[in-house]
Amino acid sequence: MDSIKKRTYDAIVIGSGISGGWAVKELTEKKLKTLVLERGRDVKHIQDYPTTMKEPWEFEHRGQMPLEVRKANPIASRCYIFREDAAHFVVKDDEHPYIQDKPFDWIRGYQTGGKSLLWARQTQRWSALDFEGPARDGFAVEWPIKYDDLAPWYSHVERFAGISGNRDSLPQLPDGEFLPPHELTCVEKYFREQMTKAYKDRHVIIGRCAHITQPQPIHTQQGRGQCLNRSLCQRGCPYGGYFSSNASTLPWAAKTGKMTLRPNSVVHSIIYDEKKQKATGVRVFDSETKQMIEFYAKIIFVNAAAFNTNLILLNSTSNRFPNGLGNDNGLMGKYVAFHNYRARINAEYEGFADMTTEGIRPNGSYIPRFRNVFKQETDFLRGYAAGLYTSRYRVHDNEAIGLDLKKSLEINNKWSNWQVNSHMMGETIPKESNYVALDKTQLDPFGMPKLKISIDYDDNDEKMVKDYIEQLTEMFTVAGFKNIRANDSKQAPGLDIHEMGGVRMGKDPKTSLLNAWNQLHACKNVFVTDGACMTSTATQNPSLTYMALTARAVDYAVKELKKRNL
Ligand SMILES: Cc1cc2nc3c(=O)[nH]c(=O)nc-3n(C[C@H](O)[C@H](O)[C@H](O)COP(=O)(O)OP(=O)(O)OC[C@H]3O[C@@H](n4cnc5c(N)ncnc54)[C@H](O)[C@@H]3O)c2cc1C
Ligand code: SF4
């Protein structure tokens, strides 16, 4: 009995990444004794960032991954982050196998902090137009919330996380509670001017990103300092200059004395009590002791990242829910979607030969969506945003090393033309035929059924790739950029690392799994606030929206708990 008491909490959070970190911060601030279950090893802020202060020459392979490692990890190797300085935060292919019914590059980070250590920190709000998208354009189901429901929660998370950005007054990309923005380069400013002259609706803005460009008291209280623009963020930042669970939400929650963080705890399933008609706890496989152990709580937040959240819920079967917890309509795992990152375009600009960049900017610039924003104007639905990055490099002898390299840099003392690079970030349409499911005949090393992923592009995506290439080529031409090279990489879905859906929000329990408060329609004390809850995908980088949805759902859950409704 004592042992059960010891394993009983007010709340359980599954996963310690971006959304789980927010869940535990909000729950513990509201005085709930909260257990965070994390499948990976513990990573403590600063002390567990082994590469953070290394110089380039201190890496055995100068940052590259050795060929045999790349051969053994074809999936992870396709992601730009899988390099010598950060590979220890990326899941290796053979450690956590899954089934690719169709090719899908599933990039994961299994440790305290999840992918919050690795992310590129781009953080844009969704707009009213995005939440209205499915209803307006007739796909997926209607969102049960509007922008105004989430706006105060965006502000709440932005102030705490620290988001830098410029107030651009664009209806398709609402402004937030911004710290001072980074600066556009001279070429980006020039491109912005050319776009404003040539088009009414195409804008070039500085990226909005989770970097502390001017610390506020709320950041120093977290022990975080100003970003020094080292651009080595994927190693973990010793100054807490960017937002990660490890630097921000988890230590904040720990300070309340209400958080217990349990690494090496692979959640197998959620326990459902048929008499009480609610979830009472979770079953955990302890990856160190190899024992199954149960923990209990009044409310459960599932924040294992979109596909693992689907996996856990589908694996949570009972007499009442033979197909997965809350899965009365059989739609769990379906209507998953992602962002279409297939196309890129590069060019050069011969102007500004006397200018270069000063220091490093851990941010890019951004072209917000301009297609089909206010009305349908193309033969595909929805649209795309575009990342933009401009830079120059010192021309040198590529073959030279050591002193010869130094000499070649000195002798030439020449800079390349400005390089202009962009990639598309397209919205994809969630469809029933894109799904994840369990293969119960194949177990992973932790005794969990393997996840089968069956996701593909469709005709809408193909048209969007074509349009991005055409439109960006035109825009680059208008700006006088030279040597324009566009490319459709044909990469499999996944490398956007923005997988979403499967446990979507909606108004009707017949066609959705979660209500407007991220509560399972059929099991009210279980909340899903990571990417699994997303009804549609918009074009924005999604994590800021997961943070805001999480904080909003916790606020609701705790009020309901107090009213004894859960
Ligand atoms: C290289 C890279 C660049 C990115 N850039 C951006 C960007 O610029 N902007 C943006 O918005 N997003 C970006 N993302 C995506 C972003 O990282 C994710 O959207 C975000 O981390 C999702 O938060 P989460 O809490 O759902 O998942 P995660 O942060 O992945 O956390 C999930 C946690 O759950 C744990 N877990 C999983 N299964 C279980 C289980 N069974 N039991 C217990 N624990 C479990 C995992 O170990 C992990 O710690 C990027 C990602 C990567 C890798
Ligand atoms: S760029 Fe800023 S946040 Fe990133 S590692 Fe450097 S100081 Fe830290």
XYZ file of C-alpha atoms and ligand atoms in Angstrom:
627
model
C 0.000 0.000 0.000
C 2.834 2.332 0.965
C 4.504 1.600 -2.322
C 1.331 2.534 -4.234
C 1.144 5.781 -2.280
C 4.746 6.554 -3.196
C 3.893 6.018 -6.837
C 0.841 8.277 -6.765
C 0.921 11.896 -7.968
C -1.578 14.619 -8.788
C -0.483 14.644 -12.424
C 1.680 12.620 -14.790
C 3.363 14.108 -17.861
C 4.655 11.690 -20.501
C 7.722 13.164 -22.214
C 10.029 16.020 -21.205
C 10.478 17.750 -24.577
C 9.065 21.103 -25.637
C 5.404 20.367 -24.860
C 6.011 18.105 -21.830
C 8.324 20.742 -20.336
C 5.550 23.289 -20.615
C 2.993 20.910 -19.097
C 5.122 20.284 -16.007
C 6.028 23.956 -15.593
C 2.381 24.982 -15.600
C 1.186 22.060 -13.445
C 3.808 22.539 -10.729
C 3.306 26.315 -10.663
C -0.333 25.517 -9.946
C 0.913 23.362 -7.048
C 0.239 19.913 -8.473
C 2.671 17.190 -7.480
C 3.780 16.065 -10.919
C 5.720 13.087 -12.232
C 7.500 13.503 -15.589
C 8.240 10.218 -17.311
C 11.013 10.400 -19.887
C 12.039 7.394 -21.926
C 15.598 8.570 -22.547
C 18.583 9.285 -20.341
C 18.831 12.370 -18.190
C 20.503 15.446 -19.707
C 21.195 18.166 -17.183
C 21.521 21.760 -18.335
C 25.189 22.699 -18.957
C 26.827 19.704 -17.294
C 25.534 17.263 -19.926
C 26.469 19.328 -22.982
C 29.808 17.604 -23.713
C 30.601 19.463 -26.941
C 29.336 22.923 -26.115
C 32.740 24.581 -25.647
C 34.730 22.544 -28.159
C 36.726 24.219 -30.896
C 36.397 22.840 -34.452
C 39.809 21.161 -34.311
C 38.895 19.325 -31.103
C 36.447 17.097 -32.972
C 38.074 13.900 -34.107
C 36.440 14.099 -37.554
C 36.255 17.908 -37.742
C 32.505 17.754 -37.252
C 31.732 15.147 -39.924
C 30.256 11.745 -39.131
C 32.496 8.819 -40.108
C 31.378 6.857 -43.151
C 30.638 3.666 -41.206
C 28.361 5.580 -38.807
C 26.535 7.158 -41.730
C 26.148 3.769 -43.385
C 24.732 2.296 -40.182
C 22.329 5.237 -39.772
C 20.938 6.169 -43.175
C 17.808 7.769 -41.672
C 19.502 9.939 -39.035
C 22.243 10.839 -41.536
C 19.746 12.475 -43.853
C 19.123 15.134 -41.174
C 21.533 18.083 -41.123
C 21.750 17.925 -37.324
C 23.401 14.480 -37.289
C 26.964 15.739 -36.994
C 29.775 15.134 -34.572
C 28.783 17.967 -32.243
C 25.138 16.936 -31.727
C 24.747 13.298 -32.832
C 24.625 12.200 -29.187
C 21.197 13.896 -28.951
C 19.786 12.120 -32.037
C 18.184 8.635 -32.030
C 20.255 6.096 -34.007
C 18.406 4.010 -36.577
C 18.891 0.601 -34.984
C 18.183 1.657 -31.387
C 14.516 2.387 -31.965
C 13.312 0.629 -35.113
C 9.989 1.353 -36.824
C 8.258 0.089 -39.953
C 8.243 2.232 -43.085
C 5.189 1.117 -45.003
C 6.213 4.037 -47.238
C 9.555 5.850 -46.871
C 9.479 8.212 -43.896
C 12.547 9.686 -42.174
C 11.556 9.797 -38.505
C 14.044 12.041 -36.661
C 13.855 11.812 -32.868
C 15.617 12.930 -29.696
C 15.123 10.577 -26.749
C 16.531 12.251 -23.652
C 15.503 14.763 -21.037
C 14.535 17.785 -23.106
C 13.658 15.717 -26.187
C 14.137 17.634 -29.420
C 14.139 20.987 -27.611
C 17.940 20.692 -27.528
C 18.137 20.264 -31.283
C 15.452 22.450 -32.763
C 16.108 25.416 -35.048
C 14.061 27.664 -32.703
C 11.856 29.289 -35.341
C 8.661 30.373 -33.641
C 5.792 31.997 -35.530
C 2.224 32.290 -34.308
C -0.597 30.805 -36.329
C -3.123 33.359 -37.602
C -6.933 33.410 -37.531
C -6.759 32.395 -41.223
C -4.889 29.212 -40.341
C -7.406 28.048 -37.743
C -10.222 28.821 -40.210
C -8.427 26.923 -43.021
C -10.066 23.478 -42.911
C -13.599 24.909 -42.670
C -12.968 27.460 -45.437
C -11.246 25.084 -47.834
C -13.228 21.943 -46.974
C -10.623 19.478 -45.757
C -9.992 17.576 -42.479
C -12.469 18.860 -39.835
C -13.165 22.274 -38.397
C -10.854 23.406 -35.583
C -12.781 23.689 -32.297
C -10.797 26.814 -31.353
C -10.054 30.114 -33.007
C -6.988 32.343 -32.960
C -8.520 34.521 -30.224
C -8.782 31.498 -27.908
C -5.055 30.913 -28.193
C -3.720 34.481 -28.493
C -3.371 35.132 -24.715
C -1.578 31.792 -24.344
C 0.819 32.652 -27.156
C 1.645 35.813 -25.202
C 2.039 33.800 -22.006
C 4.562 31.365 -23.487
C 6.406 33.968 -25.566
C 7.164 36.147 -22.544
C 8.622 33.226 -20.605
C 10.473 31.484 -23.449
C 11.895 34.685 -24.914
C 10.996 35.174 -28.575
C 12.810 37.731 -30.696
C 11.126 39.247 -33.726
C 9.993 42.343 -35.538
C 6.427 43.670 -35.414
C 5.524 43.296 -39.087
C 1.727 43.846 -38.873
C 0.829 41.011 -41.244
C -2.626 39.427 -40.928
C -1.276 36.001 -41.910
C 1.454 36.118 -39.247
C 0.338 37.894 -36.061
C 2.970 39.746 -34.047
C 3.867 38.477 -30.611
C 5.516 39.640 -27.370
C 8.838 40.170 -29.038
C 12.342 40.783 -27.739
C 14.428 42.933 -30.143
C 14.801 41.370 -33.595
C 17.962 40.239 -35.326
C 18.922 42.343 -38.326
C 18.347 41.473 -41.965
C 21.540 41.377 -44.038
C 22.018 44.077 -46.686
C 20.938 41.613 -49.394
C 17.826 40.605 -47.445
C 16.936 44.306 -47.000
C 17.469 44.854 -50.701
C 15.346 41.806 -51.548
C 12.602 43.070 -49.227
C 12.549 46.422 -51.033
C 12.392 44.745 -54.449
C 9.511 42.496 -53.336
C 7.541 45.414 -51.895
C 7.951 47.288 -55.188
C 7.004 44.338 -57.388
C 4.204 42.702 -55.362
C 1.491 43.793 -52.968
C 1.548 40.675 -50.853
C 5.110 39.299 -50.640
C 7.169 40.197 -47.622
C 10.679 39.463 -46.441
C 10.955 39.598 -42.658
C 13.501 38.579 -40.064
C 12.858 35.150 -38.533
C 11.038 35.047 -35.224
C 13.039 32.827 -32.969
C 13.386 31.617 -29.377
C 16.586 33.503 -28.564
C 17.082 35.955 -25.726
C 18.307 39.053 -27.529
C 17.665 41.233 -24.472
C 17.152 39.397 -21.185
C 14.102 40.390 -19.140
C 13.765 39.702 -15.411
C 11.740 36.551 -16.153
C 14.732 35.153 -18.079
C 17.363 36.018 -15.494
C 15.113 34.420 -12.870
C 15.416 31.236 -14.940
C 19.220 31.580 -14.826
C 19.316 32.329 -18.539
C 21.384 35.031 -20.176
C 21.708 36.923 -23.401
C 22.354 34.926 -26.567
C 25.935 35.547 -27.721
C 25.238 34.576 -31.331
C 27.604 31.617 -31.316
C 25.191 29.608 -33.483
C 26.255 26.373 -31.814
C 22.833 25.861 -30.269
C 22.408 22.174 -31.209
C 25.176 21.366 -28.693
C 23.104 22.785 -25.813
C 23.699 26.390 -24.803
C 25.575 27.005 -21.540
C 24.060 30.502 -21.300
C 20.494 29.342 -21.867
C 20.479 31.785 -24.769
C 17.808 29.803 -26.620
C 14.733 28.136 -25.244
C 14.997 24.449 -24.357
C 13.176 22.410 -21.715
C 16.553 21.744 -20.085
C 17.445 25.430 -19.689
C 13.993 26.776 -18.992
C 10.788 24.916 -18.109
C 12.271 21.869 -16.327
C 14.562 23.763 -13.892
C 11.695 26.200 -13.285
C 9.378 23.316 -12.400
C 12.091 21.710 -10.250
C 12.369 24.910 -8.212
C 8.737 24.545 -7.088
C 9.699 21.309 -5.306
C 6.654 19.682 -6.925
C 8.336 17.925 -9.863
C 9.734 14.416 -9.958
C 11.599 13.698 -13.192
C 12.087 10.004 -13.935
C 14.380 9.328 -16.932
C 14.786 5.836 -18.464
C 11.018 5.360 -18.098
C 9.416 4.134 -21.320
C 5.662 4.588 -21.016
C 4.054 1.450 -22.376
C 0.369 2.377 -21.976
C -2.207 4.259 -19.966
C -4.285 2.362 -17.405
C -8.063 2.760 -17.776
C -10.398 1.948 -14.879
C -13.732 0.725 -16.252
C -15.612 1.387 -13.008
C -14.336 4.910 -12.523
C -14.535 5.507 -16.284
C -11.270 7.329 -16.323
C -7.548 6.784 -16.589
C -5.851 6.068 -13.292
C -2.178 5.864 -14.242
C 0.446 4.531 -16.615
C 2.502 1.391 -17.113
C 6.212 2.052 -17.501
C 9.039 -0.141 -18.709
C 12.133 0.839 -16.744
C 14.898 0.592 -19.346
C 17.593 0.140 -16.660
C 15.972 -2.506 -14.422
C 13.875 -3.995 -17.295
C 10.909 -4.099 -14.887
C 7.331 -2.942 -15.513
C 6.145 -0.470 -12.918
C 2.907 1.470 -12.525
C 2.378 5.101 -11.523
C -0.937 6.735 -10.689
C -2.401 10.214 -10.997
C -5.631 12.156 -11.367
C -4.720 13.679 -14.711
C -2.346 12.599 -17.458
C -0.727 14.770 -20.108
C 0.564 12.849 -23.123
C 3.510 14.777 -24.634
C 5.698 12.060 -26.137
C 5.867 13.912 -29.540
C 3.212 13.286 -32.176
C 3.906 9.735 -33.340
C 4.957 8.320 -29.976
C 1.811 9.824 -28.461
C -0.210 7.967 -31.106
C 1.743 4.809 -30.287
C 1.115 5.039 -26.530
C -2.609 5.737 -26.928
C -3.100 2.996 -29.549
C -1.272 0.625 -27.201
C -3.550 1.550 -24.264
C -6.227 -1.065 -24.783
C -8.941 -2.258 -22.388
C -12.387 -3.866 -22.628
C -13.867 -0.419 -22.995
C -11.275 0.713 -25.553
C -10.109 -2.343 -27.535
C -8.631 -0.131 -30.296
C -6.767 2.351 -28.147
C -7.664 4.817 -25.423
C -10.424 7.156 -26.569
C -10.466 5.609 -30.042
C -14.227 5.042 -30.332
C -14.431 6.272 -33.918
C -11.419 4.307 -35.186
C -9.715 7.468 -36.446
C -6.759 7.469 -34.049
C -3.482 7.373 -36.009
C -5.191 8.692 -39.155
C -5.094 12.142 -40.743
C -1.436 12.583 -39.840
C 0.358 15.299 -41.761
C 3.686 17.096 -42.007
C 5.349 20.009 -43.794
C 6.465 19.767 -47.383
C 10.165 20.783 -47.412
C 11.025 19.261 -50.779
C 12.061 22.305 -52.814
C 15.047 24.621 -52.492
C 16.388 27.458 -54.557
C 19.836 29.043 -54.565
C 21.252 32.051 -56.379
C 23.984 34.674 -56.228
C 23.893 38.438 -56.025
C 26.735 40.463 -57.460
C 25.901 43.689 -55.600
C 27.088 44.819 -52.163
C 30.614 43.665 -52.989
C 31.922 45.978 -50.265
C 29.667 44.517 -47.578
C 29.758 41.322 -45.563
C 28.183 40.013 -42.371
C 29.554 40.794 -38.953
C 29.617 37.835 -36.579
C 27.082 35.050 -36.811
C 23.314 35.291 -36.647
C 21.595 32.202 -35.192
C 18.502 32.934 -37.244
C 17.363 33.263 -40.838
C 14.891 35.476 -42.610
C 11.421 34.441 -43.677
C 8.867 34.924 -46.436
C 5.400 34.428 -44.916
C 2.788 32.564 -46.941
C 1.449 34.585 -49.856
C -0.515 31.952 -51.838
C -4.307 31.496 -51.325
C -4.182 33.596 -48.163
C -7.445 35.507 -48.490
C -9.016 33.624 -51.394
C -8.388 30.537 -53.499
C -6.190 31.597 -56.446
C -4.240 28.509 -57.557
C -5.068 24.935 -58.563
C -3.784 23.632 -55.212
C -5.135 24.177 -51.714
C -3.353 26.231 -49.049
C 0.225 27.523 -49.488
C 3.812 27.648 -48.358
C 6.154 29.916 -46.444
C 9.827 30.118 -47.329
C 12.982 30.254 -45.264
C 15.655 32.586 -46.602
C 19.340 32.848 -45.785
C 22.045 34.998 -47.319
C 25.772 34.888 -46.680
C 29.233 35.236 -48.212
C 32.327 33.128 -47.767
C 36.053 33.708 -48.133
C 37.294 32.133 -51.368
C 40.110 29.666 -50.710
C 41.894 26.716 -52.210
C 39.564 23.795 -51.448
C 42.411 21.279 -51.537
C 44.665 23.134 -49.084
C 44.982 22.319 -45.415
C 46.953 23.811 -42.506
C 49.451 26.520 -43.415
C 48.642 26.209 -47.117
C 44.993 26.922 -46.388
C 45.958 29.946 -44.297
C 48.187 31.218 -47.066
C 45.538 30.702 -49.730
C 43.088 32.743 -47.652
C 45.653 35.536 -47.198
C 46.789 35.603 -50.815
C 43.302 35.593 -52.271
C 41.660 37.764 -49.631
C 38.632 37.480 -51.882
C 35.007 37.056 -51.012
C 32.434 35.077 -52.970
C 29.363 36.785 -54.365
C 26.466 36.927 -51.938
C 24.789 33.511 -51.770
C 20.990 33.515 -51.513
C 19.327 30.303 -50.324
C 15.694 29.477 -49.690
C 13.642 26.381 -48.826
C 9.897 25.832 -48.967
C 7.709 25.084 -45.976
C 4.446 23.833 -47.443
C 1.218 22.996 -45.668
C 0.067 19.436 -46.319
C -3.545 18.307 -46.193
C -4.317 15.670 -43.518
C -5.921 12.612 -45.123
C -7.285 9.336 -43.825
C -4.894 7.454 -46.115
C -1.881 8.974 -44.326
C -1.676 7.095 -41.051
C 0.394 5.497 -38.318
C -0.622 2.152 -36.790
C 0.777 -0.544 -34.531
C 2.224 -3.803 -35.748
C 1.567 -6.041 -32.754
C 3.469 -8.940 -34.323
C 6.732 -6.989 -34.131
C 7.910 -5.697 -30.763
C 10.693 -3.165 -30.258
C 13.507 -3.728 -27.728
C 11.263 -2.202 -25.023
C 8.351 -4.570 -25.526
C 6.258 -2.019 -27.414
C 4.630 -2.851 -30.766
C 6.573 -1.266 -33.590
C 5.009 1.789 -35.173
C 4.111 1.424 -38.840
C 4.257 4.708 -40.749
C 2.342 5.025 -44.011
C 2.570 8.579 -45.310
C 3.051 10.023 -48.765
C 2.857 13.217 -50.761
C -0.202 13.813 -52.919
C -1.088 15.762 -56.028
C -1.620 18.933 -53.969
C 1.950 18.669 -52.656
C 3.351 18.127 -56.159
C 1.586 21.241 -57.457
C 2.838 23.240 -54.513
C 6.471 22.225 -55.144
C 6.103 23.330 -58.758
C 4.543 26.628 -57.747
C 7.227 27.383 -55.138
C 9.921 26.808 -57.748
C 8.142 28.999 -60.317
C 7.303 31.815 -57.897
C 10.670 31.949 -56.150
C 12.470 31.827 -59.501
C 10.384 34.794 -60.622
C 11.040 36.673 -57.360
C 14.787 36.026 -57.530
C 14.804 37.154 -61.179
C 12.919 40.350 -60.337
C 15.567 41.057 -57.689
C 18.377 40.624 -60.209
C 19.851 37.540 -58.574
C 22.043 35.474 -60.923
C 22.831 31.802 -61.396
C 19.430 30.708 -60.066
C 19.264 26.978 -59.366
C 16.020 25.392 -58.131
C 15.821 21.817 -56.972
C 13.128 19.324 -55.976
C 14.983 16.972 -53.623
C 12.135 14.407 -53.789
C 13.044 13.626 -50.209
C 10.683 11.341 -48.313
C 8.366 13.015 -45.791
C 9.845 13.360 -42.305
C 12.903 15.596 -42.583
C 10.744 18.631 -41.825
C 10.512 17.062 -38.319
C 7.054 18.589 -37.999
C 4.915 15.432 -37.952
C 1.434 16.170 -36.648
C -2.031 14.706 -36.162
C -3.506 11.282 -35.496
C -5.297 12.423 -32.320
C -6.838 15.518 -33.785
C -8.927 18.172 -32.070
C -12.459 18.795 -33.309
C -15.983 19.683 -32.375
C -17.575 16.297 -33.014
C -16.539 13.092 -31.158
C -17.570 11.124 -34.264
C -14.828 12.715 -36.350
C -12.176 13.795 -33.837
C -10.443 12.469 -30.737
C -9.915 15.613 -28.637
C -12.190 18.488 -27.699
C -11.412 22.208 -27.621
C -9.392 21.735 -24.400
C -7.192 18.936 -25.758
C -9.122 16.455 -23.636
C -9.891 13.006 -25.034
C -13.632 13.145 -25.800
C -14.062 9.681 -24.288
C -11.618 9.866 -21.358
C -11.693 13.313 -19.897
C -8.687 13.162 -17.564
C -6.237 12.476 -20.421
C -4.922 15.492 -22.338
C -2.865 15.473 -25.547
C -1.068 18.743 -26.304
C 1.831 17.831 -28.579
C 1.726 17.658 -32.371
C -0.659 14.692 -32.277
C -3.534 17.063 -31.466
C -3.178 19.138 -34.634
C -6.227 19.235 -36.912
C -4.299 20.877 -39.743
C -0.692 21.980 -40.175
C -0.563 25.566 -41.524
C 2.884 26.666 -42.738
C 4.386 27.950 -39.490
C 6.972 26.037 -37.485
C 4.674 24.313 -35.023
C 6.317 24.179 -31.579
C 5.178 27.602 -30.326
C 1.594 26.485 -30.946
C 2.159 23.261 -28.960
C 3.513 25.374 -26.074
C 0.473 27.683 -26.107
C -2.022 24.803 -26.409
C -0.299 23.043 -23.501
C -0.406 26.033 -21.160
C -4.065 26.623 -22.042
C -4.996 22.970 -21.476
C -3.215 22.843 -18.099
C -5.073 25.938 -16.954
C -8.358 24.274 -17.875
C -7.413 20.877 -16.404
C -6.481 22.334 -13.032
C -9.709 24.359 -12.855
C -11.721 21.225 -13.699
C -9.804 19.273 -11.081
C -10.673 21.871 -8.470
C -14.334 21.630 -9.472
C -13.981 17.840 -9.080
C -14.986 17.311 -12.715
C -12.025 15.036 -13.460
C 16.857 19.649 -36.234
C 15.479 20.094 -35.820
C 15.047 21.382 -36.140
C 13.772 21.802 -35.740
N 13.429 23.097 -35.944
C 12.244 23.551 -35.457
C 11.930 24.940 -35.525
O 12.716 25.758 -35.985
N 10.734 25.349 -35.045
C 9.827 24.471 -34.533
O 8.741 24.903 -34.142
N 10.121 23.151 -34.440
C 11.303 22.685 -34.870
N 11.621 21.356 -34.743
C 10.602 20.445 -34.211
C 10.526 20.533 -32.697
O 11.720 20.067 -32.149
C 9.344 19.706 -32.228
O 8.162 20.227 -32.810
C 9.182 19.736 -30.729
O 10.336 19.314 -30.058
C 8.004 18.867 -30.343
O 7.833 18.914 -28.960
P 7.284 17.616 -28.240
O 7.204 17.904 -26.801
O 6.055 17.183 -28.926
O 8.357 16.492 -28.578
P 9.877 16.318 -28.156
O 10.519 17.608 -27.918
O 10.480 15.402 -29.159
O 9.768 15.549 -26.770
C 9.137 14.287 -26.660
C 9.758 13.543 -25.502
O 8.973 12.395 -25.204
C 9.843 11.303 -24.925
N 9.112 10.048 -25.169
C 8.778 9.527 -26.358
N 8.143 8.353 -26.174
C 8.057 8.144 -24.831
C 7.527 7.110 -24.029
N 6.931 6.033 -24.566
N 7.655 7.203 -22.681
C 8.281 8.281 -22.109
N 8.809 9.286 -22.843
C 8.686 9.224 -24.183
C 11.023 11.539 -25.843
O 12.165 10.847 -25.396
C 11.172 13.057 -25.789
O 12.037 13.463 -24.765
C 12.892 20.898 -35.090
C 13.339 19.606 -34.771
C 14.622 19.221 -35.108
C 15.099 17.848 -34.704
S 23.687 31.287 -30.566
Fe 22.974 31.988 -28.617
S 21.661 30.361 -27.936
Fe 22.883 29.485 -29.570
S 24.621 28.547 -28.529
Fe 25.163 30.644 -29.048
S 24.718 31.870 -27.236
Fe 23.640 29.950 -27.078
